[in-house]
Coordinates of C-alpha atoms in Angstrom, one line a residue:
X887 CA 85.1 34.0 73.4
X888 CA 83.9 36.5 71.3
X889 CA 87.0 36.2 69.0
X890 CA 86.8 32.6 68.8
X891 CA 83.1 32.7 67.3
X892 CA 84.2 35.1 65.1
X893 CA 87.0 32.2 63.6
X894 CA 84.5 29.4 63.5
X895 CA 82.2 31.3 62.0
X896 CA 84.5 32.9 59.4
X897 CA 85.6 29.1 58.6
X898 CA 81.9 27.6 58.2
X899 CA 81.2 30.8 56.1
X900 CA 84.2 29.7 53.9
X901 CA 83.4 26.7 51.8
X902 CA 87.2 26.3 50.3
X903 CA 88.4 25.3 54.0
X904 CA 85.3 24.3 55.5
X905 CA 85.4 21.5 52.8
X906 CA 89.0 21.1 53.3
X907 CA 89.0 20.5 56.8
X908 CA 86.3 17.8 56.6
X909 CA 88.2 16.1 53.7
X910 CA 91.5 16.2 56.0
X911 CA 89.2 14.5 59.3
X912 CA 87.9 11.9 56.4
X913 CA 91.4 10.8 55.8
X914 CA 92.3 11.1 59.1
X915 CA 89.3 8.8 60.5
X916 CA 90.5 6.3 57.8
X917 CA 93.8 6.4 59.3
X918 CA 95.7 7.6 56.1
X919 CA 99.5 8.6 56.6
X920 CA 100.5 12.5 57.5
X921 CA 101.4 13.0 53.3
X922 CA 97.9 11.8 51.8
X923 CA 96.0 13.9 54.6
X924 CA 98.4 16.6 53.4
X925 CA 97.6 16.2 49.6
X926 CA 94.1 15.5 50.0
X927 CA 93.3 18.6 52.2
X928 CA 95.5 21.6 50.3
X929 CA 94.0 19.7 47.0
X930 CA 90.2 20.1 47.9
X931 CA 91.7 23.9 49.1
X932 CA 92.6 24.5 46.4
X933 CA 89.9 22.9 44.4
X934 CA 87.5 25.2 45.9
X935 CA 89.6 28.0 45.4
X936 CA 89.6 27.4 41.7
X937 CA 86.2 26.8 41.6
X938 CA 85.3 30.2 43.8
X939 CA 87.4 31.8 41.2
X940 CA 86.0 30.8 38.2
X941 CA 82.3 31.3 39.5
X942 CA 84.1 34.9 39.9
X943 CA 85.3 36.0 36.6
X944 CA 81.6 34.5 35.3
X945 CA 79.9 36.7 37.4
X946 CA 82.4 39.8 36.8
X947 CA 81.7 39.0 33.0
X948 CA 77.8 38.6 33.3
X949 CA 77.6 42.0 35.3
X950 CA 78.2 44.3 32.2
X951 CA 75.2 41.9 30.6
X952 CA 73.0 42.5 33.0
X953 CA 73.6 46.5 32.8
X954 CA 73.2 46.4 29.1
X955 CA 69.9 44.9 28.9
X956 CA 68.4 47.0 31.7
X957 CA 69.8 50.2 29.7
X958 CA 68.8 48.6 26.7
X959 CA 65.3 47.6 27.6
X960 CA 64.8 50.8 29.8
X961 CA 63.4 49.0 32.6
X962 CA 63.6 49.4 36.1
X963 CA 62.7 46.7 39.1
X964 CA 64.1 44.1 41.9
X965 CA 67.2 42.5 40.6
X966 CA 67.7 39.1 42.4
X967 CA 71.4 39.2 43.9
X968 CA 72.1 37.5 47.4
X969 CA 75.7 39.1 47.5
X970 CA 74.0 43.0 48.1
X971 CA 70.7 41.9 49.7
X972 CA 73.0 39.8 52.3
X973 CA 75.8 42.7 52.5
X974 CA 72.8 45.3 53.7
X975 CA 71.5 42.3 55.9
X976 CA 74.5 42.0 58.3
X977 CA 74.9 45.3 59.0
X978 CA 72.2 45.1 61.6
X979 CA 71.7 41.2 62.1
X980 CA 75.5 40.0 61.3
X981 CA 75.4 38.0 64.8
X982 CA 71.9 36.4 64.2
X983 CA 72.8 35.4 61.0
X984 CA 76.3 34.0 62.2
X985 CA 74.7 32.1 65.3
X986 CA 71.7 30.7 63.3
X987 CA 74.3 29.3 60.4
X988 CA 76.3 27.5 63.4
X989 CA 73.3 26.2 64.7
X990 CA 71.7 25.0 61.5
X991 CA 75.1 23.1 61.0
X992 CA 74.8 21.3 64.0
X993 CA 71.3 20.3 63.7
X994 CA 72.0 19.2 60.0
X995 CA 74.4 16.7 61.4
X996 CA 72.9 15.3 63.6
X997 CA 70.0 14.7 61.4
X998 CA 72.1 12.8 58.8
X999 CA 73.3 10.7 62.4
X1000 CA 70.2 10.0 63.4
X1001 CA 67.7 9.7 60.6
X1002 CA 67.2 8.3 56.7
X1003 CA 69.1 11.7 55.3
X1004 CA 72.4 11.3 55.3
X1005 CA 73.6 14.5 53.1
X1006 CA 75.7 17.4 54.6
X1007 CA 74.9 20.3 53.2
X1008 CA 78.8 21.9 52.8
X1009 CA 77.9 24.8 50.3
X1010 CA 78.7 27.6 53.2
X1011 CA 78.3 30.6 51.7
X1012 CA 74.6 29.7 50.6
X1013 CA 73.8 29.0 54.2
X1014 CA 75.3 32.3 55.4
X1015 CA 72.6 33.9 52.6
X1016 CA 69.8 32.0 53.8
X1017 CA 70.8 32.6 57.7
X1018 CA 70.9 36.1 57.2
X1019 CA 66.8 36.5 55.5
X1020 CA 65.8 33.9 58.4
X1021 CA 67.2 36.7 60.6
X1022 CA 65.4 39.5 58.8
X1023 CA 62.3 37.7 58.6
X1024 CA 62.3 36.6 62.4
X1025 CA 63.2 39.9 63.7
X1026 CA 61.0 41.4 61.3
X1027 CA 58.1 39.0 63.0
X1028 CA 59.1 39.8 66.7
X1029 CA 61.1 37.2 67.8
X1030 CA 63.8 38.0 70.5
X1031 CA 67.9 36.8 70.3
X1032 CA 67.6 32.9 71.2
X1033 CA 64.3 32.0 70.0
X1034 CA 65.8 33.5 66.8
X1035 CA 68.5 32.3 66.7
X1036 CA 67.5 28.7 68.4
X1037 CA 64.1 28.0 65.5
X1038 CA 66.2 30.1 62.9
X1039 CA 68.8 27.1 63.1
X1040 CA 66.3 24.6 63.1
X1041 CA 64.3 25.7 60.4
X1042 CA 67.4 26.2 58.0
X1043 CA 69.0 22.7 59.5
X1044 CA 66.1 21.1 58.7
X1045 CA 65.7 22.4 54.9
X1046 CA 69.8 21.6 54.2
X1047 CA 68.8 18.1 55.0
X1048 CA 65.3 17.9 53.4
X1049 CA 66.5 19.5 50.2
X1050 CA 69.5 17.5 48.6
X1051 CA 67.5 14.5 49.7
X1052 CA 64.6 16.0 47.6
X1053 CA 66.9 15.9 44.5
X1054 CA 69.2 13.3 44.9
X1055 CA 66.6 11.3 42.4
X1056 CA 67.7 13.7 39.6
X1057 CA 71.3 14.0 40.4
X1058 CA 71.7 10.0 40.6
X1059 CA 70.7 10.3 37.1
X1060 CA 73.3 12.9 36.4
X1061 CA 75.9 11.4 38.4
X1062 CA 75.1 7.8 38.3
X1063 CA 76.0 7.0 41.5
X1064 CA 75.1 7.9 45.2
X1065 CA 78.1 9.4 46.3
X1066 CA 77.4 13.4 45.9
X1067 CA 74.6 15.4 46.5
X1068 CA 73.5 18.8 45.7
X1069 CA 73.4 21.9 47.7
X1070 CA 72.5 25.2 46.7
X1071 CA 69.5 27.4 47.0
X1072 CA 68.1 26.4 44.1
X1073 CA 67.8 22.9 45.1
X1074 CA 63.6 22.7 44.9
X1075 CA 63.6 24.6 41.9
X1076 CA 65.9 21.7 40.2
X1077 CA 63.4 19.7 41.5
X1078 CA 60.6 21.5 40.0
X1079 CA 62.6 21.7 36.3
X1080 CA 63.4 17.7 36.8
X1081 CA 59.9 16.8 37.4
X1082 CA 58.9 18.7 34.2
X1083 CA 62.1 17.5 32.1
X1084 CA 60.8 14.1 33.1
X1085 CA 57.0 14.2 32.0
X1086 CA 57.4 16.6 28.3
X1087 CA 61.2 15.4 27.8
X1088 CA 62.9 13.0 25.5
X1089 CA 65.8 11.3 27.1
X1090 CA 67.1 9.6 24.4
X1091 CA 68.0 13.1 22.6
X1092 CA 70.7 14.5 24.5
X1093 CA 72.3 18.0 24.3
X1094 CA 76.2 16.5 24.6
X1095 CA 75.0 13.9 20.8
X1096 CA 74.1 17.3 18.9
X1097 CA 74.8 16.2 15.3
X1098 CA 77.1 18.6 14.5
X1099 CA 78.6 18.9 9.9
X1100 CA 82.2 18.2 10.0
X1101 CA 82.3 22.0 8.5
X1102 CA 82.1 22.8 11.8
X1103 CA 83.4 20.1 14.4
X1104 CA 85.1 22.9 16.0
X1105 CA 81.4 23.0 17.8
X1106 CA 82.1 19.9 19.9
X1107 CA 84.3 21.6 22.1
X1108 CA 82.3 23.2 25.1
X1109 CA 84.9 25.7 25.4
X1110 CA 84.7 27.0 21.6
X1111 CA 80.8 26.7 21.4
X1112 CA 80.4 28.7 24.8
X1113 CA 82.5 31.4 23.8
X1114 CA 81.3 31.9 20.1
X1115 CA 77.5 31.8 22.0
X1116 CA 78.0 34.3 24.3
X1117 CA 79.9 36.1 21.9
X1118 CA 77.2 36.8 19.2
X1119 CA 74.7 37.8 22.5
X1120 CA 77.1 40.1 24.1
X1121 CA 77.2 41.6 20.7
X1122 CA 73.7 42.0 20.3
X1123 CA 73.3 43.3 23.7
X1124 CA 76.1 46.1 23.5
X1125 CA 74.5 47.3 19.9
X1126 CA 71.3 47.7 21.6
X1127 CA 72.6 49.5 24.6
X1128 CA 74.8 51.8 22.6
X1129 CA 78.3 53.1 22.0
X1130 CA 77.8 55.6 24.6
X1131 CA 76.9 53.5 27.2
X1132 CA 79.1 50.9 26.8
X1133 CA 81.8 52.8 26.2
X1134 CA 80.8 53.8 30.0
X1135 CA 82.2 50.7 31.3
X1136 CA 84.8 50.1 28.5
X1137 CA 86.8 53.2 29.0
X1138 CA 89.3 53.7 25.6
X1139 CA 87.8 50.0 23.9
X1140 CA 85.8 49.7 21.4
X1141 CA 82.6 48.7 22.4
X1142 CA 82.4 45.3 20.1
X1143 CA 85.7 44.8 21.3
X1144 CA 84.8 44.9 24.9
X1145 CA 81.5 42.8 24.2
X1146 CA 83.9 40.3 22.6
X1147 CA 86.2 40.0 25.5
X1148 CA 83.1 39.9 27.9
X1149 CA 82.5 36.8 26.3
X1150 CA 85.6 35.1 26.0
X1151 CA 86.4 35.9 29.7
X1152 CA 82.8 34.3 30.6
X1153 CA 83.9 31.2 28.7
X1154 CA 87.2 31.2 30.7
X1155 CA 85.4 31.5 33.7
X1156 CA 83.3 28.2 32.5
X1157 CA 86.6 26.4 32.0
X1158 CA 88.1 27.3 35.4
X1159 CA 84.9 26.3 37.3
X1160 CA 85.3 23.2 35.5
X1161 CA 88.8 22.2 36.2
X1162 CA 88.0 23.1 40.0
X1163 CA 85.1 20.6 39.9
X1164 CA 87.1 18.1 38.4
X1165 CA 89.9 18.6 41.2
X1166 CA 87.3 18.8 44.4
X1167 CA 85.5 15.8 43.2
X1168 CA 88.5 13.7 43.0
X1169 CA 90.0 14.3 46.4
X1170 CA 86.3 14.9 48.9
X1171 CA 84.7 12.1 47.1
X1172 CA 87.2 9.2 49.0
X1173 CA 88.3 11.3 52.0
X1174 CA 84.2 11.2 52.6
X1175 CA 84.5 7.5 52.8
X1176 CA 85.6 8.3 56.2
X1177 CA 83.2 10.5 57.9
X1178 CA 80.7 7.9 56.6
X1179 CA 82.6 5.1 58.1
X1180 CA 83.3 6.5 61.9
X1181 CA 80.7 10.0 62.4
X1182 CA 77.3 9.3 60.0
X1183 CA 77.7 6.1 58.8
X1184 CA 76.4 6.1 54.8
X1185 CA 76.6 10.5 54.9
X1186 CA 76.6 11.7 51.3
X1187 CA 78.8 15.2 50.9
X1188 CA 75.9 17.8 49.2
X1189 CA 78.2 20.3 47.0
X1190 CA 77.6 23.3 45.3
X1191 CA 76.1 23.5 42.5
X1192 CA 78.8 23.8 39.2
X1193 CA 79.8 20.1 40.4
X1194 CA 77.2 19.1 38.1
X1195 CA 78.3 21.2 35.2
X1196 CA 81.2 18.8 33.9
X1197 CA 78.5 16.0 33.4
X1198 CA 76.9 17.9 30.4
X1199 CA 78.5 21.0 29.5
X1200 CA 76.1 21.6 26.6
X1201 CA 73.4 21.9 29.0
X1202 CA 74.8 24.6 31.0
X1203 CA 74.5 27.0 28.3
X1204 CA 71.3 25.8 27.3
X1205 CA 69.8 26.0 30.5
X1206 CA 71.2 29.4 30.9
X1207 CA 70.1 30.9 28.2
X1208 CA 66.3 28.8 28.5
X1209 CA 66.3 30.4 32.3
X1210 CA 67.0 33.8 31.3
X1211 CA 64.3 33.6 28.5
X1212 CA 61.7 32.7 31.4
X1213 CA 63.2 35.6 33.0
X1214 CA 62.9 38.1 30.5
X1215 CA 59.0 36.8 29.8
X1216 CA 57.9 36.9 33.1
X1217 CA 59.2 40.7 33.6
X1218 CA 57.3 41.3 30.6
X1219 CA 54.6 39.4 32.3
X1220 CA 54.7 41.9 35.6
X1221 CA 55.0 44.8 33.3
X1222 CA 51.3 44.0 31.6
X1223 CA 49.7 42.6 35.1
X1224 CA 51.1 46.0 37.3
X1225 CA 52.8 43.8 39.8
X1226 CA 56.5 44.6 41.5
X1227 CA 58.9 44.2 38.5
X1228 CA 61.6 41.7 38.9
X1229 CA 64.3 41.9 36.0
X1230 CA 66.3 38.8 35.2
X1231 CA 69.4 38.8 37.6
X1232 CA 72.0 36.7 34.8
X1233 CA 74.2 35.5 37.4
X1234 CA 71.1 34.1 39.4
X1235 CA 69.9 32.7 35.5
X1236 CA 73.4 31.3 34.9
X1237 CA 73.8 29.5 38.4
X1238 CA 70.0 28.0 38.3
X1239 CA 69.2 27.6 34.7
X1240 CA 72.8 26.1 33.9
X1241 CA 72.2 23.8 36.8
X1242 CA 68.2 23.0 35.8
X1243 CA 69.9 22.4 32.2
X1244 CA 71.8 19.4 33.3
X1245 CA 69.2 17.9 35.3
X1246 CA 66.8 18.1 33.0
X1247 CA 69.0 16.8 30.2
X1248 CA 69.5 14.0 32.4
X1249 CA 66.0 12.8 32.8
X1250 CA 64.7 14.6 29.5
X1251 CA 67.2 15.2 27.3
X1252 CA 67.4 18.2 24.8
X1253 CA 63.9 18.7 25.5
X1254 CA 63.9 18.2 29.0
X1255 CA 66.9 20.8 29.2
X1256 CA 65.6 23.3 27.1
X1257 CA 61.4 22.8 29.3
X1258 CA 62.9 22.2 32.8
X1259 CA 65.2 25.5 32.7
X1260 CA 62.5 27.7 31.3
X1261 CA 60.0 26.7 34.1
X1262 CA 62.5 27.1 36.5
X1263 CA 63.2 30.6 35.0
X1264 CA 59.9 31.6 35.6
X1265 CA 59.8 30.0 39.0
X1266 CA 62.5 32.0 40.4
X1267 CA 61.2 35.2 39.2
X1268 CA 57.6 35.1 40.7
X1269 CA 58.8 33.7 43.8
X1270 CA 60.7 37.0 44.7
X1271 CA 57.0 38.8 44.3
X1272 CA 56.1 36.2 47.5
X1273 CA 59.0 37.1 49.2
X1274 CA 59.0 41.0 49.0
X1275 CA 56.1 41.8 51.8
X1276 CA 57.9 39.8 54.7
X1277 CA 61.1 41.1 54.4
X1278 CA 60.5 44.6 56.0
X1279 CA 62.8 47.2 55.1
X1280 CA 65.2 45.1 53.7
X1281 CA 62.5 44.2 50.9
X1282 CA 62.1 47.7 50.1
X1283 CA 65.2 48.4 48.1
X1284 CA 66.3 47.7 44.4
X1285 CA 67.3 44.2 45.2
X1286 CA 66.2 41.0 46.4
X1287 CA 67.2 37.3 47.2
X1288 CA 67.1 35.2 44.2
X1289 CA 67.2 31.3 43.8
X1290 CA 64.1 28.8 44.9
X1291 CA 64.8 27.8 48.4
X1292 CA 64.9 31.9 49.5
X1293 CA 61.4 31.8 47.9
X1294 CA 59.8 28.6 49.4
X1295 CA 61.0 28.8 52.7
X1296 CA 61.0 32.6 53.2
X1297 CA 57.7 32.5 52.5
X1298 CA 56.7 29.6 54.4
X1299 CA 58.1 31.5 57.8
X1300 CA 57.5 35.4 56.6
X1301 CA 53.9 34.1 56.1
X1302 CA 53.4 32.4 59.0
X1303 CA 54.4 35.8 60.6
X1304 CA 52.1 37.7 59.0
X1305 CA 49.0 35.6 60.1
X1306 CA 49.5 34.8 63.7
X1307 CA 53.1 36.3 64.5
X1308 CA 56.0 34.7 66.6
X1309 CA 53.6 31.9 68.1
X1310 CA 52.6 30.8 64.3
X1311 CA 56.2 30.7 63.2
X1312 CA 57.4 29.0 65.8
X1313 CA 54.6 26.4 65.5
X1314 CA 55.2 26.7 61.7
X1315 CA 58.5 25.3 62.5
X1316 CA 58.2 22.8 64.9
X1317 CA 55.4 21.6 62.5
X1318 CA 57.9 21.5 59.8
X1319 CA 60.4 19.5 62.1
X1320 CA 57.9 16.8 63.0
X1321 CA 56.9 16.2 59.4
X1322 CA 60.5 15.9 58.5
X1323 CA 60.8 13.1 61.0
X1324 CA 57.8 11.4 59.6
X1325 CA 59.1 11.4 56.5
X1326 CA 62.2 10.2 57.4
X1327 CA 60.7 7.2 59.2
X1328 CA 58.7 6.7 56.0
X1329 CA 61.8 6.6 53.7
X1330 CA 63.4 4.5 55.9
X1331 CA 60.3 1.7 56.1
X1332 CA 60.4 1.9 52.3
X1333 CA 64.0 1.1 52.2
X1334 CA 63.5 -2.0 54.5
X1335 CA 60.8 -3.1 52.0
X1336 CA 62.0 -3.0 49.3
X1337 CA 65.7 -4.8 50.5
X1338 CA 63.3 -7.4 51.8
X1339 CA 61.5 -7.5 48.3
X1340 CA 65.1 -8.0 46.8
X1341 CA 65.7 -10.6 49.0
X1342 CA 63.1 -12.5 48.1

């Protein structure tokens, strides 16, 4: 039995096959023959793969970044990173985490069967991350195994469904169409940066029309202008920090040199990330056709969150580098008010900011890119400060959970516990579950009246 968990867990926690499977039961339900089940399975495989990769050598590239401005800033603080908050986590709550992620699946599902949400949230390693501070925080709070485990799942079910549904608005204008949702851990902070795009931004002014001389066309391409970009920071960062230091992580190259290559492998990164997109989206997009068809009828797949990045690869830098800017202004911010310093995690600033940048280009163009990731920026550095006090022990060290959802849900339950303990989170939640019915019954009236309206 025991061993058997352990494989269905170690599948759900792997979005390459999770995704792969449920592409190959989309064809199947659609009654496709043995060889297009075949291609469109070991294609979304290795879609993800490619993808996983990519998001890889980015954040291998953007490490060296992040040391260099710490050294080169001399500060010290919580750096956001999921990966060594979550590594610490399972340690001592590996099965919680593991049980409440299986459960939150389930309950996901069978909200997008039974109510107005149809998404499934498919981005599995983001769920392992936010199963594994629902465990901390619970325990933390008092709550024994299966409560835990039981509200833990319903709690994070419930938030995978709310949240792409909370921002499918701003991707339809991204994606123009229905067929893909979003789903990362930085879905309300996209909402937040789309919201603000939309009421100071100019959508008629978007990043991907920059008027660009023909000097220097060579701009146009994403690939060039995200290299040469990243290039001249890297640069800028390394002379700051030092020969000595860098030369730390560079071994025998030159310092420039290995600033320059930093850069260019970032860039690569990019481009693989891309071409995984590219492949995932066109093999899950009709296998999902039948899930929607036999399972949850109208179910949207939610995906990760660089399967936005092809739509506006401009903005992904832009929003980056807007992000991080937040970032670096609200440690600055901390420094002067005395408060827990947070320094700017870059992958964290790369994943959300990028992400923010394309929404917000969407609904505000250039404007709206540059506006929606800065406030975003700033959003996911203050929220950590919120997060911090409820996490026990775990909260204590030099890192901490980045990305929006981690903030505004963590808190929401790590609060609850501090005022009235296991009895208020638990009421907290069931709370929380109720309201998300209401709302669904709401969205669904609104549909009906408006199709009615049409009609007319």
């Amino acid at each position: 039995m025991g061993a058997t968990l352990d494989l269905i867990i170690s599948i759900v926690r792997t979005p390459a096959i999770l995704v792969a499977l449920i592409a190959v039961l989309g064809l199947v339900l659609q009654k496709k023959n043995f060889s297009d089940v075949m291609t469109g399975g070991i294609k979304t495989f290795i879609g993800f793969l490619v993808l996983s990769g990519g998001a890889g050598i980015v954040s291998g590239s953007l490490a060296p970044m992040g040391k260099m401005f710490i050294h080169a800033f001399n500060v010290q603080g919580v750096i956001p990173n999921n990966e060594a908050v979550v590594a610490e986590v399972l340690v001592t709550y590996g099965s919680s985490t593991a049980l409440i992620m299986l459960v939150s699946m389930i309950v996901n599902v069978l909200l997008a069967r039974f109510t107005n949400f149809k998404y499934i949230y498919l981005s599995g390693h983001v769920m392992l991350y936010m199963s594994a501070m629902l465990a901390v925080i619970m325990s933390v709070a008092g709550f024994s195994t299966w409560p835990l485990i039981l509200l833990g799942g319903l709690i994070l079910g419930v938030a995978d469904t709310l949240m792409p549904a909370l921002l499918q608005p701003f991707m339809r204008e991204v994606t123009k169409t229905d067929s893909v949702a979003l789903a990362h851990t930085g879905d309300f902070g996209y909402f937040i940066s789309g919201v603000v795009a939309k009421a100071f931004g100019d959508k008629s002014k978007s990043t991907e029309d920059l008027n660009i001389p023909k000097s220097v066309s060579f701009l146009r391409d994403s690939t060039v202008s995200i290299t040469l970009t990243m290039v001249v920071i890297y640069v800028i960062l390394a002379i700051f920090a030092g020969p000595a230091y860098v030369g730390k992580m560079s071994g025998d190259v030159n310092y420039i040199v290995f600033a320059i290559i930093q850069a260019g492998t970032f860039a690569a990164g990019v481009y693989v990330i891309l071409a995984g997109v590219r492949l995932i989206l066109n093999e899950i997009i009709p296998a999902f056709k039948g899930i929607s068809e036999s399972l949850v009828p109208n179910a949207v797949p939610a995906l990760d969150c660089p399967i936005i990045f092809p739509y506006a690869p401009n903005a992904v830098i832009v929003g980056f580098f807007s992000s991080f800017v937040g970032g670096v202004l609200s440690m600055f911010a901390m420094i002067g008010l005395h408060t827990v310093i947070v320094i700017p995690g870059v992958v964290a600033h790369f994943m959300c900011g990028a992400t923010s940048g394309v929404i917000g280009n969407a609904v505000g163009g250039r404007r709206g890119a540059i506006i929606g990731a800065f406030v975003q920026g700033i959003f996911i550095s203050f929220l950590p400060l919120a997060l911090i006090p409820v996490l026990g022990k775990v909260g204590l060290g030099n890192a901490m959970f980045s990305d929006s959802d981690f903030g505004i849900v963590g808190s929401y339950v790590g609060w609850l516990g501090h005022a009235g303990g296991v009895a208020a989170i638990a009421a907290g939640i069931l709370i929380a579950f109720v309201l998300f019915i209401l709302a669904s019954v709401f969205v669904g009236r609104r549909s009906s009246h408006k199709t009615a309206t049409t009609a007319k």
